């Protein structure tokens, strides 16, 4: 019997593409003419961000911020720090944060609070997935893709111990523990 964790498809690359297009259409409707700044949270959001902006055919800018929770493994520790910060001002900008997953909500709550202090014109959140059953802090997700079960999710940017980010589908990892 193999001890390697197995990844089973939860949302296929085709389902993801359909969802990304749907989210892009919603975002386009709200932001066209506003020249928004899309702010991706590294590392998990890199693939979603890259695909999403291909469907946003109007002027925008992108930026990344890298956050880290202490420790590695299955879940966040609750202590968030900014590893790589913003390189330009977001004051008076329409900022749309791009996240791969909202789990406990600790990471995004920390970030939204951090960004709000920098006085953007508006601040919204787009998350591809939501593990709502694990929430510890209420979070408003303005543009939401998939609600996912309370299982370990990998692929399409999401990792387990830095592995599986390159899977093109969103998968459930089984046998990892
Ligand atoms: C993951 C994910 C979110 C966060 C969600 O990031 O990308 O940012 O956890 O968890 P929470 O809602 O419980 O805070 P992680 O810290 O694993 O870093 P990564 O993006 O580099 O994988």
PDB file of C-alpha atoms and ligand atoms in Angstrom:
ATOM      1  CA  UNK A   1       0.000   0.000   0.000  1.00  0.00           C
ATOM      2  CA  UNK A   2       1.371   3.414  -0.963  1.00  0.00           C
ATOM      3  CA  UNK A   3       1.964   6.010   1.746  1.00  0.00           C
ATOM      4  CA  UNK A   4       1.895   8.829  -0.805  1.00  0.00           C
ATOM      5  CA  UNK A   5      -1.118  11.123  -0.493  1.00  0.00           C
ATOM      6  CA  UNK A   6      -3.540  10.875  -3.397  1.00  0.00           C
ATOM      7  CA  UNK A   7      -5.179  13.866  -5.072  1.00  0.00           C
ATOM      8  CA  UNK A   8      -8.752  13.367  -6.310  1.00  0.00           C
ATOM      9  CA  UNK A   9     -10.394  15.954  -8.538  1.00  0.00           C
ATOM     10  CA  UNK A  10     -12.987  18.120  -6.812  1.00  0.00           C
ATOM     11  CA  UNK A  11     -13.293  20.800  -9.506  1.00  0.00           C
ATOM     12  CA  UNK A  12     -11.861  20.082 -12.944  1.00  0.00           C
ATOM     13  CA  UNK A  13      -9.858  22.542 -15.015  1.00  0.00           C
ATOM     14  CA  UNK A  14     -12.932  23.010 -17.230  1.00  0.00           C
ATOM     15  CA  UNK A  15     -15.148  23.820 -14.238  1.00  0.00           C
ATOM     16  CA  UNK A  16     -12.486  26.213 -12.959  1.00  0.00           C
ATOM     17  CA  UNK A  17     -12.302  28.007 -16.299  1.00  0.00           C
ATOM     18  CA  UNK A  18     -16.071  28.421 -16.397  1.00  0.00           C
ATOM     19  CA  UNK A  19     -15.996  29.834 -12.870  1.00  0.00           C
ATOM     20  CA  UNK A  20     -13.080  32.171 -13.591  1.00  0.00           C
ATOM     21  CA  UNK A  21     -14.955  33.549 -16.607  1.00  0.00           C
ATOM     22  CA  UNK A  22     -18.071  34.062 -14.483  1.00  0.00           C
ATOM     23  CA  UNK A  23     -16.123  35.917 -11.807  1.00  0.00           C
ATOM     24  CA  UNK A  24     -14.347  38.014 -14.446  1.00  0.00           C
ATOM     25  CA  UNK A  25     -17.691  39.032 -15.927  1.00  0.00           C
ATOM     26  CA  UNK A  26     -18.940  40.192 -12.507  1.00  0.00           C
ATOM     27  CA  UNK A  27     -15.712  42.091 -11.834  1.00  0.00           C
ATOM     28  CA  UNK A  28     -15.739  43.682 -15.282  1.00  0.00           C
ATOM     29  CA  UNK A  29     -19.271  44.934 -14.764  1.00  0.00           C
ATOM     30  CA  UNK A  30     -18.304  46.623 -11.481  1.00  0.00           C
ATOM     31  CA  UNK A  31     -14.818  47.929 -12.263  1.00  0.00           C
ATOM     32  CA  UNK A  32     -14.775  48.934 -15.905  1.00  0.00           C
ATOM     33  CA  UNK A  33     -13.536  52.537 -16.151  1.00  0.00           C
ATOM     34  CA  UNK A  34     -12.125  52.496 -12.609  1.00  0.00           C
ATOM     35  CA  UNK A  35      -8.564  51.321 -13.312  1.00  0.00           C
ATOM     36  CA  UNK A  36      -8.470  49.003 -10.285  1.00  0.00           C
ATOM     37  CA  UNK A  37      -5.449  47.495  -8.588  1.00  0.00           C
ATOM     38  CA  UNK A  38      -5.741  43.722  -8.296  1.00  0.00           C
ATOM     39  CA  UNK A  39      -3.707  42.555  -5.334  1.00  0.00           C
ATOM     40  CA  UNK A  40      -2.814  38.879  -5.261  1.00  0.00           C
ATOM     41  CA  UNK A  41      -1.785  37.143  -2.061  1.00  0.00           C
ATOM     42  CA  UNK A  42       1.240  34.931  -2.606  1.00  0.00           C
ATOM     43  CA  UNK A  43       1.796  32.267  -3.077  1.00  0.00           C
ATOM     44  CA  UNK A  44      -1.571  30.578  -3.438  1.00  0.00           C
ATOM     45  CA  UNK A  45      -3.304  33.113  -5.701  1.00  0.00           C
ATOM     46  CA  UNK A  46      -0.743  33.234  -8.504  1.00  0.00           C
ATOM     47  CA  UNK A  47      -2.513  30.845 -10.886  1.00  0.00           C
ATOM     48  CA  UNK A  48      -5.991  32.227 -10.269  1.00  0.00           C
ATOM     49  CA  UNK A  49      -4.740  35.790 -10.759  1.00  0.00           C
ATOM     50  CA  UNK A  50      -2.997  34.897 -14.005  1.00  0.00           C
ATOM     51  CA  UNK A  51      -6.120  33.273 -15.447  1.00  0.00           C
ATOM     52  CA  UNK A  52      -8.579  35.866 -14.125  1.00  0.00           C
ATOM     53  CA  UNK A  53      -6.879  38.908 -15.629  1.00  0.00           C
ATOM     54  CA  UNK A  54      -6.868  37.315 -19.079  1.00  0.00           C
ATOM     55  CA  UNK A  55     -10.643  37.796 -19.076  1.00  0.00           C
ATOM     56  CA  UNK A  56     -10.524  41.385 -17.750  1.00  0.00           C
ATOM     57  CA  UNK A  57     -10.088  43.337 -20.955  1.00  0.00           C
ATOM     58  CA  UNK A  58      -9.921  46.837 -19.544  1.00  0.00           C
ATOM     59  CA  UNK A  59      -7.118  48.892 -17.922  1.00  0.00           C
ATOM     60  CA  UNK A  60      -6.020  47.591 -14.540  1.00  0.00           C
ATOM     61  CA  UNK A  61      -2.843  47.052 -12.570  1.00  0.00           C
ATOM     62  CA  UNK A  62      -1.637  44.061 -10.624  1.00  0.00           C
ATOM     63  CA  UNK A  63       0.434  43.818  -7.478  1.00  0.00           C
ATOM     64  CA  UNK A  64       1.325  41.023  -5.104  1.00  0.00           C
ATOM     65  CA  UNK A  65       1.771  40.830  -1.388  1.00  0.00           C
ATOM     66  CA  UNK A  66       3.260  37.855   0.356  1.00  0.00           C
ATOM     67  CA  UNK A  67       1.923  36.836   3.707  1.00  0.00           C
ATOM     68  CA  UNK A  68       2.969  33.967   5.844  1.00  0.00           C
ATOM     69  CA  UNK A  69       1.583  32.172   8.814  1.00  0.00           C
ATOM     70  CA  UNK A  70       4.195  30.643  11.037  1.00  0.00           C
ATOM     71  CA  UNK A  71       4.851  26.972  10.539  1.00  0.00           C
ATOM     72  CA  UNK A  72       4.078  24.683   7.628  1.00  0.00           C
ATOM     73  CA  UNK A  73       1.537  21.958   7.120  1.00  0.00           C
ATOM     74  CA  UNK A  74      -2.207  21.713   7.008  1.00  0.00           C
ATOM     75  CA  UNK A  75      -3.545  24.843   8.638  1.00  0.00           C
ATOM     76  CA  UNK A  76      -2.593  28.392   9.541  1.00  0.00           C
ATOM     77  CA  UNK A  77      -1.211  29.057  12.999  1.00  0.00           C
ATOM     78  CA  UNK A  78      -3.054  32.329  13.396  1.00  0.00           C
ATOM     79  CA  UNK A  79       0.069  34.479  13.523  1.00  0.00           C
ATOM     80  CA  UNK A  80       0.273  36.309  10.216  1.00  0.00           C
ATOM     81  CA  UNK A  81       3.166  38.416   9.020  1.00  0.00           C
ATOM     82  CA  UNK A  82       3.884  40.399   5.861  1.00  0.00           C
ATOM     83  CA  UNK A  83       6.868  38.795   4.157  1.00  0.00           C
ATOM     84  CA  UNK A  84       6.826  40.973   1.037  1.00  0.00           C
ATOM     85  CA  UNK A  85       4.887  44.202   1.264  1.00  0.00           C
ATOM     86  CA  UNK A  86       3.349  46.639  -1.197  1.00  0.00           C
ATOM     87  CA  UNK A  87       5.707  48.494  -3.505  1.00  0.00           C
ATOM     88  CA  UNK A  88       3.370  51.369  -4.299  1.00  0.00           C
ATOM     89  CA  UNK A  89       0.729  53.406  -2.542  1.00  0.00           C
ATOM     90  CA  UNK A  90      -2.859  52.173  -2.546  1.00  0.00           C
ATOM     91  CA  UNK A  91      -4.256  55.449  -1.217  1.00  0.00           C
ATOM     92  CA  UNK A  92      -7.384  56.407  -3.201  1.00  0.00           C
ATOM     93  CA  UNK A  93      -7.078  53.278  -5.377  1.00  0.00           C
ATOM     94  CA  UNK A  94      -9.860  50.786  -6.018  1.00  0.00           C
ATOM     95  CA  UNK A  95      -8.238  47.674  -4.596  1.00  0.00           C
ATOM     96  CA  UNK A  96      -9.511  44.175  -5.297  1.00  0.00           C
ATOM     97  CA  UNK A  97      -7.772  41.476  -3.268  1.00  0.00           C
ATOM     98  CA  UNK A  98      -7.388  38.136  -5.041  1.00  0.00           C
ATOM     99  CA  UNK A  99      -7.245  35.076  -2.782  1.00  0.00           C
ATOM    100  CA  UNK A 100      -7.190  31.370  -3.534  1.00  0.00           C
ATOM    101  CA  UNK A 101      -8.942  30.223  -0.373  1.00  0.00           C
ATOM    102  CA  UNK A 102     -10.573  31.665   2.724  1.00  0.00           C
ATOM    103  CA  UNK A 103     -10.373  29.088   5.501  1.00  0.00           C
ATOM    104  CA  UNK A 104     -10.412  30.320   9.109  1.00  0.00           C
ATOM    105  CA  UNK A 105     -10.476  33.881   7.772  1.00  0.00           C
ATOM    106  CA  UNK A 106      -7.472  34.895   9.886  1.00  0.00           C
ATOM    107  CA  UNK A 107      -5.202  35.686   6.932  1.00  0.00           C
ATOM    108  CA  UNK A 108      -7.682  37.776   4.971  1.00  0.00           C
ATOM    109  CA  UNK A 109      -8.977  39.583   8.059  1.00  0.00           C
ATOM    110  CA  UNK A 110      -5.432  40.576   8.923  1.00  0.00           C
ATOM    111  CA  UNK A 111      -4.782  41.743   5.354  1.00  0.00           C
ATOM    112  CA  UNK A 112      -8.009  43.703   4.896  1.00  0.00           C
ATOM    113  CA  UNK A 113      -7.354  45.491   8.181  1.00  0.00           C
ATOM    114  CA  UNK A 114      -3.756  46.207   7.101  1.00  0.00           C
ATOM    115  CA  UNK A 115      -4.910  47.567   3.725  1.00  0.00           C
ATOM    116  CA  UNK A 116      -7.830  49.607   5.060  1.00  0.00           C
ATOM    117  CA  UNK A 117      -5.396  51.648   7.154  1.00  0.00           C
ATOM    118  CA  UNK A 118      -3.739  52.749   3.914  1.00  0.00           C
ATOM    119  CA  UNK A 119      -6.979  54.477   2.852  1.00  0.00           C
ATOM    120  CA  UNK A 120      -7.891  52.923  -0.501  1.00  0.00           C
ATOM    121  CA  UNK A 121     -10.910  54.394  -2.324  1.00  0.00           C
ATOM    122  CA  UNK A 122     -12.523  50.968  -2.129  1.00  0.00           C
ATOM    123  CA  UNK A 123     -11.488  47.537  -0.918  1.00  0.00           C
ATOM    124  CA  UNK A 124     -13.121  44.307  -2.019  1.00  0.00           C
ATOM    125  CA  UNK A 125     -12.295  40.625  -1.970  1.00  0.00           C
ATOM    126  CA  UNK A 126     -12.439  37.985  -4.680  1.00  0.00           C
ATOM    127  CA  UNK A 127     -11.816  34.423  -3.470  1.00  0.00           C
ATOM    128  CA  UNK A 128     -11.836  31.386  -5.720  1.00  0.00           C
ATOM    129  CA  UNK A 129     -12.712  29.010  -2.885  1.00  0.00           C
ATOM    130  CA  UNK A 130     -14.316  29.274   0.533  1.00  0.00           C
ATOM    131  CA  UNK A 131     -13.985  26.617   3.234  1.00  0.00           C
ATOM    132  CA  UNK A 132     -16.826  28.235   5.097  1.00  0.00           C
ATOM    133  CA  UNK A 133     -17.252  25.540   7.736  1.00  0.00           C
ATOM    134  CA  UNK A 134     -13.842  26.444   9.210  1.00  0.00           C
ATOM    135  CA  UNK A 135     -14.452  30.152   9.639  1.00  0.00           C
ATOM    136  CA  UNK A 136     -13.272  31.741  12.899  1.00  0.00           C
ATOM    137  CA  UNK A 137     -13.687  35.377  11.852  1.00  0.00           C
ATOM    138  CA  UNK A 138     -16.580  36.643   9.692  1.00  0.00           C
ATOM    139  CA  UNK A 139     -15.399  37.619   6.202  1.00  0.00           C
ATOM    140  CA  UNK A 140     -17.379  39.246   3.397  1.00  0.00           C
ATOM    141  CA  UNK A 141     -16.384  37.722   0.069  1.00  0.00           C
ATOM    142  CA  UNK A 142     -17.572  40.084  -2.669  1.00  0.00           C
ATOM    143  CA  UNK A 143     -16.810  37.690  -5.537  1.00  0.00           C
ATOM    144  CA  UNK A 144     -16.836  34.008  -4.608  1.00  0.00           C
ATOM    145  CA  UNK A 145     -16.149  30.976  -6.753  1.00  0.00           C
ATOM    146  CA  UNK A 146     -16.564  27.590  -5.105  1.00  0.00           C
ATOM    147  CA  UNK A 147     -17.548  26.602  -1.585  1.00  0.00           C
ATOM    148  CA  UNK A 148     -15.341  23.642  -0.644  1.00  0.00           C
ATOM    149  CA  UNK A 149     -15.793  20.939   1.988  1.00  0.00           C
ATOM    150  CA  UNK A 150     -13.723  20.718   5.160  1.00  0.00           C
ATOM    151  CA  UNK A 151     -11.094  18.527   3.521  1.00  0.00           C
ATOM    152  CA  UNK A 152      -7.546  19.235   2.499  1.00  0.00           C
ATOM    153  CA  UNK A 153      -7.676  21.047  -0.854  1.00  0.00           C
ATOM    154  CA  UNK A 154      -4.698  21.281  -3.213  1.00  0.00           C
ATOM    155  CA  UNK A 155      -3.961  22.240  -6.799  1.00  0.00           C
ATOM    156  CA  UNK A 156      -4.454  25.341  -8.935  1.00  0.00           C
ATOM    157  CA  UNK A 157      -2.033  27.233  -6.649  1.00  0.00           C
ATOM    158  CA  UNK A 158      -3.022  25.574  -3.370  1.00  0.00           C
ATOM    159  CA  UNK A 159      -0.361  23.518  -1.655  1.00  0.00           C
ATOM    160  CA  UNK A 160       0.293  20.849   0.884  1.00  0.00           C
ATOM    161  CA  UNK A 161       3.726  21.480   2.356  1.00  0.00           C
ATOM    162  CA  UNK A 162       4.582  23.443  -0.822  1.00  0.00           C
ATOM    163  CA  UNK A 163       3.641  20.544  -3.095  1.00  0.00           C
ATOM    164  CA  UNK A 164       0.738  20.139  -5.565  1.00  0.00           C
ATOM    165  CA  UNK A 165       0.459  23.848  -6.476  1.00  0.00           C
ATOM    166  CA  UNK A 166       1.025  22.904 -10.114  1.00  0.00           C
ATOM    167  CA  UNK A 167      -2.003  20.619 -10.455  1.00  0.00           C
ATOM    168  CA  UNK A 168      -4.369  22.161 -13.036  1.00  0.00           C
ATOM    169  CA  UNK A 169      -7.472  20.908 -11.189  1.00  0.00           C
ATOM    170  CA  UNK A 170      -8.648  21.653  -7.648  1.00  0.00           C
ATOM    171  CA  UNK A 171      -8.275  18.381  -5.764  1.00  0.00           C
ATOM    172  CA  UNK A 172      -8.971  16.809  -2.397  1.00  0.00           C
ATOM    173  CA  UNK A 173      -5.872  15.291  -0.859  1.00  0.00           C
ATOM    174  CA  UNK A 174      -6.406  12.024   0.913  1.00  0.00           C
ATOM    175  CA  UNK A 175      -4.016   9.957   3.004  1.00  0.00           C
ATOM    176  CA  UNK A 176      -1.683  12.854   3.743  1.00  0.00           C
ATOM    177  CA  UNK A 177      -1.758  12.626   7.493  1.00  0.00           C
TER     178      UNK A 177
HETATM  179  C1  LIG B   1      -3.291  29.925   2.592  1.00  0.00           C
HETATM  180  C2  LIG B   1      -4.218  30.578   1.579  1.00  0.00           C
HETATM  181  C3  LIG B   1      -4.770  31.744   2.329  1.00  0.00           C
HETATM  182  C4  LIG B   1      -4.778  31.274   3.771  1.00  0.00           C
HETATM  183  C5  LIG B   1      -6.180  30.932   4.173  1.00  0.00           C
HETATM  184  O1  LIG B   1      -2.070  30.584   2.573  1.00  0.00           O
HETATM  185  O2  LIG B   1      -3.513  30.969   0.431  1.00  0.00           O
HETATM  186  O3  LIG B   1      -3.963  32.897   2.193  1.00  0.00           O
HETATM  187  O4  LIG B   1      -3.942  30.096   3.838  1.00  0.00           O
HETATM  188  O5  LIG B   1      -6.214  30.430   5.480  1.00  0.00           O
HETATM  189  P1  LIG B   1      -6.960  31.168   6.680  1.00  0.00           P
HETATM  190  O6  LIG B   1      -8.276  31.679   6.172  1.00  0.00           O
HETATM  191  O7  LIG B   1      -7.158  30.037   7.681  1.00  0.00           O
HETATM  192  O8  LIG B   1      -6.073  32.232   7.208  1.00  0.00           O
HETATM  193  P2  LIG B   1      -0.753  29.992   3.247  1.00  0.00           P
HETATM  194  O9  LIG B   1      -0.503  30.712   4.538  1.00  0.00           O
HETATM  195  O10 LIG B   1      -0.838  28.500   3.306  1.00  0.00           O
HETATM  196  O11 LIG B   1       0.355  30.468   2.231  1.00  0.00           O
HETATM  197  P3  LIG B   1       0.458  30.214   0.639  1.00  0.00           P
HETATM  198  O12 LIG B   1      -0.547  31.107  -0.049  1.00  0.00           O
HETATM  199  O13 LIG B   1       1.865  30.586   0.326  1.00  0.00           O
HETATM  200  O14 LIG B   1       0.170  28.749   0.382  1.00  0.00           O
END
